[in-house]
């Protein structure tokens, strides 16, 4: 029996060279280094965001909703200078008592927030101030506020001695005293603020 001519041609022809496997180990190592370097350059060029805090579009609308749900006249910052941006406005219900919080970044990228509750729980102030020590008082708009400062100097607080709009009120944050004081002075119950709708 004779072999077909095409089978003879295939048997006598050399096998085709395999592409991709003809390089040396040295070439593979160089290729890997180039690929890794390229990836590192791309990673370095891609901007990363430390946090994704977006400005709150309508603090008054959220305050009205919380106020209606809780039957509270929550405080809002009314008339803050340019550069203050609301970033965190919410009713915190996870850790009793329910607490209204409206947080802002300051022009110096610090943080200041008003926190309020209707509860008379004495531990609320301790939790809001981070167990900071009392360091004095200040009179703002006819009300006395107690100043609290943590030992590490990272967080300060002002706690109002009398309720504001019927709610126990504190101003907390990393902002310097001058900014916390300015923020506390700007607080008004929503019903007495320029943010309250007139209709």
Coordinates of C-alpha atoms in Angstrom, one line a residue:
X1 CA 0.0 0.0 0.0
X2 CA 1.4 3.3 -0.9
X3 CA 1.2 6.5 1.1
X4 CA -0.7 9.3 -0.5
X5 CA 1.5 12.1 -1.8
X6 CA 0.2 14.7 0.7
X7 CA 1.0 12.5 3.7
X8 CA 4.5 11.9 2.3
X9 CA 5.0 15.7 1.9
X10 CA 3.8 16.2 5.5
X11 CA 6.0 13.5 6.9
X12 CA 9.2 14.9 5.2
X13 CA 8.5 18.6 5.9
X14 CA 9.9 20.1 9.1
X15 CA 7.4 21.0 11.8
X16 CA 6.5 24.7 11.8
X17 CA 8.3 26.8 14.4
X18 CA 6.3 27.4 17.5
X19 CA 5.8 31.1 18.1
X20 CA 5.9 32.5 21.6
X21 CA 8.0 29.8 23.0
X22 CA 11.2 30.5 21.2
X23 CA 12.4 33.2 23.6
X24 CA 14.9 32.6 26.4
X25 CA 14.2 32.9 30.1
X26 CA 16.1 36.2 30.1
X27 CA 13.7 37.7 27.5
X28 CA 10.7 36.5 29.6
X29 CA 12.1 38.2 32.7
X30 CA 12.7 41.5 30.8
X31 CA 9.2 41.3 29.4
X32 CA 7.7 40.9 32.8
X33 CA 9.7 43.8 34.2
X34 CA 8.5 46.0 31.4
X35 CA 4.9 45.0 32.0
X36 CA 5.1 45.5 35.8
X37 CA 6.7 48.9 35.3
X38 CA 3.9 49.9 32.9
X39 CA 1.3 48.9 35.4
X40 CA 3.0 50.8 38.2
X41 CA 3.1 53.9 36.0
X42 CA -0.7 53.6 35.3
X43 CA -1.5 53.1 38.9
X44 CA 0.6 56.2 39.9
X45 CA -1.3 58.3 37.3
X46 CA -4.8 57.3 38.3
X47 CA -6.1 59.8 40.9
X48 CA -7.5 58.3 44.1
X49 CA -10.1 59.8 46.3
X50 CA -9.7 59.5 50.1
X51 CA -13.4 60.0 50.7
X52 CA -16.5 60.5 48.6
X53 CA -18.3 63.2 50.4
X54 CA -20.7 65.2 48.2
X55 CA -22.2 68.5 49.3
X56 CA -25.7 68.2 50.6
X57 CA -28.0 69.9 48.1
X58 CA -30.8 71.0 50.4
X59 CA -30.2 71.0 54.2
X60 CA -33.5 72.8 54.9
X61 CA -35.6 70.0 53.1
X62 CA -33.9 67.3 55.1
X63 CA -34.4 69.3 58.3
X64 CA -38.1 69.8 57.5
X65 CA -38.5 66.1 56.9
X66 CA -36.7 65.1 60.1
X67 CA -38.6 67.8 62.0
X68 CA -42.0 66.5 60.7
X69 CA -41.1 62.9 61.5
X70 CA -39.8 63.5 65.0
X71 CA -41.9 66.6 65.9
X72 CA -38.7 68.5 66.5
X73 CA -37.6 72.0 65.5
X74 CA -34.1 71.0 64.5
X75 CA -31.3 73.6 64.3
X76 CA -29.7 74.6 61.0
X77 CA -26.7 76.8 60.3
X78 CA -28.1 80.1 59.0
X79 CA -25.9 82.6 57.3
X80 CA -22.5 80.9 57.4
X81 CA -19.8 82.7 55.4
X82 CA -18.6 81.4 52.0
X83 CA -16.6 78.2 52.1
X84 CA -18.7 76.2 54.6
X85 CA -20.2 73.1 52.9
X86 CA -22.8 70.8 54.3
X87 CA -21.6 67.2 53.8
X88 CA -23.5 65.1 56.3
X89 CA -27.1 65.8 57.2
X90 CA -29.1 63.0 58.8
X91 CA -31.1 61.6 61.7
X92 CA -29.0 59.0 63.5
X93 CA -31.1 56.2 64.9
X94 CA -28.7 53.3 65.2
X95 CA -27.4 54.3 68.7
X96 CA -30.2 55.6 70.9
X97 CA -31.2 58.3 71.6
X98 CA -32.2 59.5 68.1
X99 CA -29.9 62.4 67.2
X100 CA -30.1 65.0 64.5
X101 CA -26.8 65.8 62.9
X102 CA -25.8 68.4 60.3
X103 CA -22.1 68.3 59.5
X104 CA -20.1 70.8 57.5
X105 CA -16.6 71.1 56.2
X106 CA -15.1 74.5 57.0
X107 CA -13.0 76.8 54.7
X108 CA -9.9 75.2 56.3
X109 CA -11.2 71.7 55.5
X110 CA -11.9 71.0 59.1
X111 CA -15.2 69.5 60.3
X112 CA -18.0 71.0 62.4
X113 CA -21.4 69.6 63.2
X114 CA -24.5 70.3 65.2
X115 CA -26.0 67.4 67.1
X116 CA -29.3 67.5 68.8
X117 CA -31.7 65.2 70.7
X118 CA -34.9 65.4 72.7
X119 CA -33.6 62.8 75.2
X120 CA -32.5 63.7 78.7
X121 CA -30.0 60.8 78.8
X122 CA -26.9 62.3 80.5
X123 CA -24.6 59.9 78.7
X124 CA -25.5 61.6 75.4
X125 CA -23.2 64.5 76.0
X126 CA -20.4 62.2 77.0
X127 CA -20.8 60.2 73.7
X128 CA -21.0 63.4 71.6
X129 CA -18.0 65.0 73.1
X130 CA -15.9 61.8 72.9
X131 CA -15.4 61.8 76.7
X132 CA -13.5 65.1 76.5
X133 CA -12.8 67.3 79.5
X134 CA -14.6 70.5 80.3
X135 CA -12.3 73.5 79.7
X136 CA -14.5 76.4 80.4
X137 CA -17.6 78.2 79.2
X138 CA -18.4 80.9 76.6
X139 CA -21.5 83.1 76.2
X140 CA -22.9 83.1 72.6
X141 CA -26.1 84.9 71.7
X142 CA -27.3 85.0 75.3
X143 CA -26.8 81.3 75.9
X144 CA -24.0 79.7 77.9
X145 CA -22.0 76.9 76.1
X146 CA -19.6 74.6 77.9
X147 CA -16.3 74.0 76.1
X148 CA -14.9 70.4 75.9
X149 CA -11.5 69.5 74.6
X150 CA -10.1 66.0 74.2
X151 CA -6.6 65.3 75.5
X152 CA -5.2 64.7 72.0
X153 CA -6.5 68.1 70.8
X154 CA -8.1 66.5 67.8
X155 CA -11.7 67.1 68.7
X156 CA -13.5 70.0 70.5
X157 CA -17.1 70.5 71.5
X158 CA -19.5 73.2 72.6
X159 CA -22.5 72.0 74.6
X160 CA -25.4 74.5 75.1
X161 CA -26.6 74.8 78.7
X162 CA -30.2 75.3 77.7
X163 CA -32.2 73.6 74.9
X164 CA -32.3 75.2 71.4
X165 CA -35.7 74.8 69.8
X166 CA -36.6 72.4 72.6
X167 CA -33.6 70.1 71.9
X168 CA -30.3 69.4 73.7
X169 CA -27.6 70.8 71.5
X170 CA -23.9 70.4 71.0
X171 CA -21.5 71.6 68.3
X172 CA -18.7 69.1 67.7
X173 CA -15.7 68.9 65.4
X174 CA -12.1 69.2 64.5
X175 CA -12.4 72.9 63.6
X176 CA -10.6 75.4 65.8
X177 CA -12.5 77.2 68.5
X178 CA -13.0 80.3 66.4
X179 CA -14.8 78.3 63.7
X180 CA -16.8 76.2 66.2
X181 CA -17.9 79.4 67.9
X182 CA -18.9 81.0 64.6
X183 CA -20.9 77.8 63.7
X184 CA -22.7 77.8 67.1
X185 CA -23.7 81.5 66.6
X186 CA -25.2 80.7 63.2
X187 CA -27.5 78.0 64.6
X188 CA -31.2 78.7 64.5
X189 CA -34.2 76.4 65.0
X190 CA -35.5 75.8 61.4
X191 CA -38.8 77.6 62.2
X192 CA -36.8 80.8 63.0
X193 CA -34.3 80.6 60.2
X194 CA -34.2 82.2 56.8
X195 CA -34.2 78.6 55.4
X196 CA -37.7 78.1 56.6
X197 CA -40.3 78.4 53.8
X198 CA -42.6 81.4 54.2
X199 CA -45.5 79.8 52.4

